[in-house]
PDB file of C-alpha atoms in Angstrom:
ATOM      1  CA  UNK A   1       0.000   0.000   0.000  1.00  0.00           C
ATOM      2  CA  UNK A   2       2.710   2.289   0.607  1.00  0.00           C
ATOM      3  CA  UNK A   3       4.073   1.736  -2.503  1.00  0.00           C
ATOM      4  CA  UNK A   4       1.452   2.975  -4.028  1.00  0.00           C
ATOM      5  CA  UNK A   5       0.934   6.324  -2.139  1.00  0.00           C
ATOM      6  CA  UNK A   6       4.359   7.415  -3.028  1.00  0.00           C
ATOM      7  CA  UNK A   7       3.702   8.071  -6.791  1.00  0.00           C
ATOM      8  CA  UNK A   8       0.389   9.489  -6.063  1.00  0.00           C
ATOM      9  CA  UNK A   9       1.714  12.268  -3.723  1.00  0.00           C
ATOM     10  CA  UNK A  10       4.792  12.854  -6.026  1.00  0.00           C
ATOM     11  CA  UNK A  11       2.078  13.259  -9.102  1.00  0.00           C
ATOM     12  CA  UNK A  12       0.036  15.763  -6.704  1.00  0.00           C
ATOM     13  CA  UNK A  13       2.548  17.610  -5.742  1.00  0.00           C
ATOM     14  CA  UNK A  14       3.812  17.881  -9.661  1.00  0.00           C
ATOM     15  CA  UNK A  15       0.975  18.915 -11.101  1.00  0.00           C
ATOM     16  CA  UNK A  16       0.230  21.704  -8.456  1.00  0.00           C
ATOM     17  CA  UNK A  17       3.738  22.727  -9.395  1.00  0.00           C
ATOM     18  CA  UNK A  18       2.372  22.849 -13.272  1.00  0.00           C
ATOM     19  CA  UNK A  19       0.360  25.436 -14.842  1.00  0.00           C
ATOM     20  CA  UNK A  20      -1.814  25.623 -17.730  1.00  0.00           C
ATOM     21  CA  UNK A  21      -1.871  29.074 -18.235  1.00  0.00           C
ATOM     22  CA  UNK A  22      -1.711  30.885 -21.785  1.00  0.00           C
ATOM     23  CA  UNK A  23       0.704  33.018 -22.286  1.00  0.00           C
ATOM     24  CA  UNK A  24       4.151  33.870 -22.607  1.00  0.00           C
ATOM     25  CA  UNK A  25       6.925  34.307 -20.121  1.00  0.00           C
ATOM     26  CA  UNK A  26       8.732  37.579 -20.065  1.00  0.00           C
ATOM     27  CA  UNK A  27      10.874  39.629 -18.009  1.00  0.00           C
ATOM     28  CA  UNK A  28       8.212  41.765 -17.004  1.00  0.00           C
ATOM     29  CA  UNK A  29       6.692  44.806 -18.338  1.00  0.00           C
ATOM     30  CA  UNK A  30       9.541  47.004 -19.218  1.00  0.00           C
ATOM     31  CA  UNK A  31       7.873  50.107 -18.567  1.00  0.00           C
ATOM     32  CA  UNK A  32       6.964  49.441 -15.071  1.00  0.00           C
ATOM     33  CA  UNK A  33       8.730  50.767 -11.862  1.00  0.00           C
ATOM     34  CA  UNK A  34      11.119  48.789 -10.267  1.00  0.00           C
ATOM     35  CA  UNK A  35       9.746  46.579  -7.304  1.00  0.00           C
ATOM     36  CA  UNK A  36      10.354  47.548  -3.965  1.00  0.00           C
ATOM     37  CA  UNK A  37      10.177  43.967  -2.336  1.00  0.00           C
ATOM     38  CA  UNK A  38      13.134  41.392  -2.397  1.00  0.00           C
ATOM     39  CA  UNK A  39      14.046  37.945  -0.466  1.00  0.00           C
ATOM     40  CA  UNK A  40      15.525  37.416   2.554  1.00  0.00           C
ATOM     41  CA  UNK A  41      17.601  34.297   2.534  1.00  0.00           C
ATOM     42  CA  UNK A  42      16.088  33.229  -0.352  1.00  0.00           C
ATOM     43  CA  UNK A  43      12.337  33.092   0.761  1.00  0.00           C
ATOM     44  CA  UNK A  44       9.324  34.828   0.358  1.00  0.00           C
ATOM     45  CA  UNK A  45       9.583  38.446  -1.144  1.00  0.00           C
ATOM     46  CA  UNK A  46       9.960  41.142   1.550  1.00  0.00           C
ATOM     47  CA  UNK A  47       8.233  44.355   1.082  1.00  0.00           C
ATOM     48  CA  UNK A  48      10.476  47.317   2.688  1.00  0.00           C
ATOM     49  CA  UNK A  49      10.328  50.939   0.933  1.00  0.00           C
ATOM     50  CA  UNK A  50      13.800  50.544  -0.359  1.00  0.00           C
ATOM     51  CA  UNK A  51      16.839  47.852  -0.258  1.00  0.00           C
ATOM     52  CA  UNK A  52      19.410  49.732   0.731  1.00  0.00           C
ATOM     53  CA  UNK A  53      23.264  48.333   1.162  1.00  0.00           C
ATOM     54  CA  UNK A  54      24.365  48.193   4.666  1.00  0.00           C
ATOM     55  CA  UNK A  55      27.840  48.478   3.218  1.00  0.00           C
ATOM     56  CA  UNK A  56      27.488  51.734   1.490  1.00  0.00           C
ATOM     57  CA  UNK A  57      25.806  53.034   4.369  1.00  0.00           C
ATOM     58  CA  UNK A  58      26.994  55.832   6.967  1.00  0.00           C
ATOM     59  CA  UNK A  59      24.557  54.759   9.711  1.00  0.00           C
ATOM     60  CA  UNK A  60      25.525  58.418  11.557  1.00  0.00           C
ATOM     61  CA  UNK A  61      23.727  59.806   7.934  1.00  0.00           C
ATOM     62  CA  UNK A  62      20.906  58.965   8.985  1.00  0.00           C
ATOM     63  CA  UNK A  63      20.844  61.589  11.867  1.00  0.00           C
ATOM     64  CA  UNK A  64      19.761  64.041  10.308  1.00  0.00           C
ATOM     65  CA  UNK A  65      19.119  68.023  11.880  1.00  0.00           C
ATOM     66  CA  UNK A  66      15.153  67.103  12.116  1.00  0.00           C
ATOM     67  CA  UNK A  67      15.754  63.719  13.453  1.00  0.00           C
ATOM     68  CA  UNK A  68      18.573  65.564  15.539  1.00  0.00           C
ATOM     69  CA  UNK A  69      15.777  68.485  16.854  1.00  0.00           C
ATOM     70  CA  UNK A  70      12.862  65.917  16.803  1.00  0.00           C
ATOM     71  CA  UNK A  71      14.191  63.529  19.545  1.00  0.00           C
ATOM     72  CA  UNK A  72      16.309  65.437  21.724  1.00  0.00           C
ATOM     73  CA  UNK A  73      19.896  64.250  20.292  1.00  0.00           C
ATOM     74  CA  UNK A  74      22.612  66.292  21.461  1.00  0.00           C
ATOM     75  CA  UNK A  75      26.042  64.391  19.756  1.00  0.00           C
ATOM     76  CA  UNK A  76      25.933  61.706  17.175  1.00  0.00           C
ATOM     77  CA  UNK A  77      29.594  60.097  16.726  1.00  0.00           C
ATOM     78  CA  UNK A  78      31.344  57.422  14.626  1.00  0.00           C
ATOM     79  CA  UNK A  79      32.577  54.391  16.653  1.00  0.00           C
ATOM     80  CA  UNK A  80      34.411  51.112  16.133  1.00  0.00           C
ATOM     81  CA  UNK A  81      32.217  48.531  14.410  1.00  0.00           C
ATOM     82  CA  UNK A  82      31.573  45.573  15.986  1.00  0.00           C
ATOM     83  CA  UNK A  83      33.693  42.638  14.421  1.00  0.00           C
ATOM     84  CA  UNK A  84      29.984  40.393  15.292  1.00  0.00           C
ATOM     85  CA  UNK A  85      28.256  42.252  12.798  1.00  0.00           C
ATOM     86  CA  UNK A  86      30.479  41.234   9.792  1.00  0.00           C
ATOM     87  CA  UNK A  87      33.140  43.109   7.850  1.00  0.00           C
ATOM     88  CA  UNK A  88      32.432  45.978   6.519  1.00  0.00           C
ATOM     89  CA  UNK A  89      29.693  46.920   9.110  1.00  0.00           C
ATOM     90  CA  UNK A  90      29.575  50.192  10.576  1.00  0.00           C
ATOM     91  CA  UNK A  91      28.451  51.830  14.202  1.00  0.00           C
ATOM     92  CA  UNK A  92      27.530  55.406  15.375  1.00  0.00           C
ATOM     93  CA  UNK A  93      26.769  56.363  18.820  1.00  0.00           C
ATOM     94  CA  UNK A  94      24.007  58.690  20.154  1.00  0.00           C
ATOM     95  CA  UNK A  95      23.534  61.337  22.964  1.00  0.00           C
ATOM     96  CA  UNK A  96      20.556  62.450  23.838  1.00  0.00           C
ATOM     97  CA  UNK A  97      20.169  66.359  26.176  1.00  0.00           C
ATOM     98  CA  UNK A  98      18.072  64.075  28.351  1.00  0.00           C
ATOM     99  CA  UNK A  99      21.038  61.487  29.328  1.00  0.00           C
ATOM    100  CA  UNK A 100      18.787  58.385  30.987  1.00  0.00           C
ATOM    101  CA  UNK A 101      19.196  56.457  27.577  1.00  0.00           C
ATOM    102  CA  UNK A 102      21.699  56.556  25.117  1.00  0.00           C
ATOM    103  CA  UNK A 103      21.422  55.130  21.578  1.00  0.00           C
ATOM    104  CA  UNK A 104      23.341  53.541  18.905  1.00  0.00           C
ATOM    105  CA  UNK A 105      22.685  52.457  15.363  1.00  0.00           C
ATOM    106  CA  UNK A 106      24.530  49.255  13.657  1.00  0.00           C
ATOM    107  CA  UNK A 107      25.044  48.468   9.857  1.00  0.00           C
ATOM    108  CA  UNK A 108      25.005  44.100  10.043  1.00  0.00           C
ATOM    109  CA  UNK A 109      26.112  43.051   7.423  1.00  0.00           C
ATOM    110  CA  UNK A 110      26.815  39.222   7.663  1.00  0.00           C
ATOM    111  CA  UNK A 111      23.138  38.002   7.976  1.00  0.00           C
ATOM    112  CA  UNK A 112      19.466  38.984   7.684  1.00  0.00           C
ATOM    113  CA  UNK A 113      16.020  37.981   9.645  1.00  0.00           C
ATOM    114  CA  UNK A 114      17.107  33.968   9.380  1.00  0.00           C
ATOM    115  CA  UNK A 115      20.224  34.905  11.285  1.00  0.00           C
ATOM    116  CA  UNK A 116      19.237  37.488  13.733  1.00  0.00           C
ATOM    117  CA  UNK A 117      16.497  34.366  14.539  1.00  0.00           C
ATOM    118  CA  UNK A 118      18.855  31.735  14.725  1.00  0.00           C
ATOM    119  CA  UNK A 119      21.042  33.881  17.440  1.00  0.00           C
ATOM    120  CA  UNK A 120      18.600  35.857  19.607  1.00  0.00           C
ATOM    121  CA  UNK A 121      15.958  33.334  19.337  1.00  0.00           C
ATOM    122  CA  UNK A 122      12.781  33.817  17.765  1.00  0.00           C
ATOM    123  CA  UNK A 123      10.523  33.222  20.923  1.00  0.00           C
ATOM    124  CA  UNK A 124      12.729  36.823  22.079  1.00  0.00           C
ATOM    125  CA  UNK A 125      11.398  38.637  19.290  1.00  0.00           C
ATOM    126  CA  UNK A 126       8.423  40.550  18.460  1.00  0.00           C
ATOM    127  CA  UNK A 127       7.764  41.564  14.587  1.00  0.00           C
ATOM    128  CA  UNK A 128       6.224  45.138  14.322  1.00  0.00           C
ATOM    129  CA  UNK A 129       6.570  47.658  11.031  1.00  0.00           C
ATOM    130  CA  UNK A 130       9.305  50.617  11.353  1.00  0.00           C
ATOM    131  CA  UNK A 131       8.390  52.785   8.918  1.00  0.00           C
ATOM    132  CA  UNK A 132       7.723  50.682   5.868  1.00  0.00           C
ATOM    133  CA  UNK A 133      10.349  47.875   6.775  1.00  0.00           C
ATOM    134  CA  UNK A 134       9.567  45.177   8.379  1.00  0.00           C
ATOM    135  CA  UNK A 135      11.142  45.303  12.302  1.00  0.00           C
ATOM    136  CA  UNK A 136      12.216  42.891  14.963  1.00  0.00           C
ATOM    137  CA  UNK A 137      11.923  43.972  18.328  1.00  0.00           C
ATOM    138  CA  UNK A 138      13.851  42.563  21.518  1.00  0.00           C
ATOM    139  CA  UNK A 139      14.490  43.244  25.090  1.00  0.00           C
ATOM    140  CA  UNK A 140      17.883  42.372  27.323  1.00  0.00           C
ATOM    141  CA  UNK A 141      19.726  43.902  30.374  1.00  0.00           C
ATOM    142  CA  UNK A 142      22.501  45.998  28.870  1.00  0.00           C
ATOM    143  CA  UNK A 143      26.018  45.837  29.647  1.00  0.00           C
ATOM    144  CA  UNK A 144      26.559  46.954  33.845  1.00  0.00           C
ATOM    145  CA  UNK A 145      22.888  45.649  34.163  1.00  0.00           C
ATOM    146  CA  UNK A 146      20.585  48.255  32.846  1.00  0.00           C
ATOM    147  CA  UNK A 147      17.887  48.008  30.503  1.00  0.00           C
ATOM    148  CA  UNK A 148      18.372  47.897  26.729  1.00  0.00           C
ATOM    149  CA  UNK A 149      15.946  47.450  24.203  1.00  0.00           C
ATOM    150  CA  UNK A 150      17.073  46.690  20.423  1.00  0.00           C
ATOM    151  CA  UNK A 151      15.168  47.319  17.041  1.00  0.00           C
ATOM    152  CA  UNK A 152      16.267  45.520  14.097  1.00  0.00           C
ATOM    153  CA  UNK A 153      15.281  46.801  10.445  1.00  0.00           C
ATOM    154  CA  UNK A 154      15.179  44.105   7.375  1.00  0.00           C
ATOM    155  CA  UNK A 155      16.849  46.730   5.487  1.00  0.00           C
ATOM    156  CA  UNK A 156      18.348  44.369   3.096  1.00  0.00           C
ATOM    157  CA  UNK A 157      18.636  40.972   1.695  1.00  0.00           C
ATOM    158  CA  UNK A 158      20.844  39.354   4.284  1.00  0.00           C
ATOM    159  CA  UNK A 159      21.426  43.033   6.287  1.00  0.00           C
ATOM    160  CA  UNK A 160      19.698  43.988   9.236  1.00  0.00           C
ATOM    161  CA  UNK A 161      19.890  47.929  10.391  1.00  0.00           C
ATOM    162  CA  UNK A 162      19.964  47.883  14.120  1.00  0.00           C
ATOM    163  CA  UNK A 163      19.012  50.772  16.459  1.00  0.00           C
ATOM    164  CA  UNK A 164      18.902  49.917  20.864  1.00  0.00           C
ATOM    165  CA  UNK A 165      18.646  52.070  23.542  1.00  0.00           C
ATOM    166  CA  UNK A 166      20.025  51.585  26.407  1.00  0.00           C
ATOM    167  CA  UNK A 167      20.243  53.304  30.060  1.00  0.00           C
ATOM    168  CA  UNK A 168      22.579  55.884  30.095  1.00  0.00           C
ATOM    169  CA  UNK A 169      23.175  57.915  33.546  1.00  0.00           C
ATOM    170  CA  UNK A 170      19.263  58.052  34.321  1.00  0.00           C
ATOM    171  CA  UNK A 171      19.943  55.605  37.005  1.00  0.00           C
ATOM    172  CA  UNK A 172      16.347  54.368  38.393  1.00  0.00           C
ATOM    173  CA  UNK A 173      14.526  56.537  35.884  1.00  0.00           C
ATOM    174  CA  UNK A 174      15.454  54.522  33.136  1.00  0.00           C
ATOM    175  CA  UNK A 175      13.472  51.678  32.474  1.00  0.00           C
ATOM    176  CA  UNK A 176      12.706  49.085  29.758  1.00  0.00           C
ATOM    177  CA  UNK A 177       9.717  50.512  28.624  1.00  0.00           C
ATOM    178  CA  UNK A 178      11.502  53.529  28.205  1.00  0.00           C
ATOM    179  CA  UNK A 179      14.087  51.941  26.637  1.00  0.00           C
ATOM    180  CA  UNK A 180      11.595  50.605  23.556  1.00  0.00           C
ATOM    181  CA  UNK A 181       9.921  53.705  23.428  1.00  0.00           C
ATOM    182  CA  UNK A 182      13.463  55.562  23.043  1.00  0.00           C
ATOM    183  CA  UNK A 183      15.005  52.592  20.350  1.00  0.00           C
ATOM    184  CA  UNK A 184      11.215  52.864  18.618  1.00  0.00           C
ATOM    185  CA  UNK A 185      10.995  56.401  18.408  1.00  0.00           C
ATOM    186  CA  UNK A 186      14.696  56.438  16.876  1.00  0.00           C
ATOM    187  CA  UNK A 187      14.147  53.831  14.367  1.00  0.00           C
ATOM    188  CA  UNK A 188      11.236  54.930  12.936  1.00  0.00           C
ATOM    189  CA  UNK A 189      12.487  58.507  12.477  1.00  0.00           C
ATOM    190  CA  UNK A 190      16.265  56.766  10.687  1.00  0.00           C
ATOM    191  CA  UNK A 191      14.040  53.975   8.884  1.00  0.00           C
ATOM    192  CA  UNK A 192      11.513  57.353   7.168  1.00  0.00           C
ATOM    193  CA  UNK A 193      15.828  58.590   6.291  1.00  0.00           C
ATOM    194  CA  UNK A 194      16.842  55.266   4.987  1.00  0.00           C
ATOM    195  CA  UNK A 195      14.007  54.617   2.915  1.00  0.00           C
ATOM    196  CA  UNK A 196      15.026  58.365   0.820  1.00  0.00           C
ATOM    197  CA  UNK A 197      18.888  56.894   0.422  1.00  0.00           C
TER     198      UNK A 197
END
């Protein structure tokens, strides 16, 4: 009997794969805009506003004066990247006037949503939309114990744009919730930025 199932299921599965549909196939219509969606390792298409290249990008250049004025930033510098994030990836560091959270924003570069997955865990992460990309929300005690909260952008097939916020010298007034609401606030504004490069 189970010899017989086999080739059944194989011939179901084949001709769901088929299609009898007329017409030709084409590269599209050569007129239209380009898409804005892509894959992400390979799997379904991911709609974002616009790929951009992690590699190319100056994640400080996405401060800009109105984000700057709109959120209360007073210095945005250049740091070392982090060797985790790949080569080639890029950091820049955030100061807000009020100083319980400080921010930073990370280029990754070796890995997209199957990777960030595979090494926070996806039971740790929460999908929301950051201004037209799709986003990846997680919580953890920063470095010295205080809350940090990190928002990851699919900016790219296989690159992730990451913005946290984490407690600066608030001491007890910084909490996680604040924390979110800080990295949320900040990625939303750099994601409208990114989506213009």
């Amino acid at each position: 009997m189970r010899r017989l199932a086999v080739p059944f299921l194989l011939a179901a599965v084949l001709t769901g794969c088929s299609s009898t549909e007329p017409g030709s196939p084409s590269a599209g219509n050569q007129n239209s805009p380009a898409p804005t969606t892509g894959t992400s390792a390979g799997t379904a298409p991911v709609n974002r506003p616009k790929a951009v290249d992690m590699k190319t990008l100056d994640p400080c250049s996405l401060i800009t004066p109105e984000v700057k004025t709109a959120l209360g930033i007073r210095l945005v510098n250049p740091r070392e990247p982090l060797a985790e994030y790949g080569e080639g990836s890029k950091t820049c560091s955030n100061n807000y006037e009020d100083r319980t959270y400080s921010s930073s924003i990370y280029t990754l570069v070796n890995g997209g949503v199957d990777r960030l997955k595979r090494t926070v865990g996806e039971a740790k992460l929460t999908s929301l939309q950051i201004a037209g990309y799709p986003g990846y929300l997680t919580q953890r005690e920063a470095v010295g114990g205080g809350p940090g909260c990190e928002v990851y952008l699919d900016a790219n097939d296989g690159q992730l744009l990451l913005v946290n916020a984490i407690a600066g010298l608030g001491g007890d007034k910084a909490t996680m919730d604040g924390a979110c609401e800080k990295a949320k606030a900040l990625a939303n504004a750099v994601g409208a930025v990114l989506a213009t490069k």
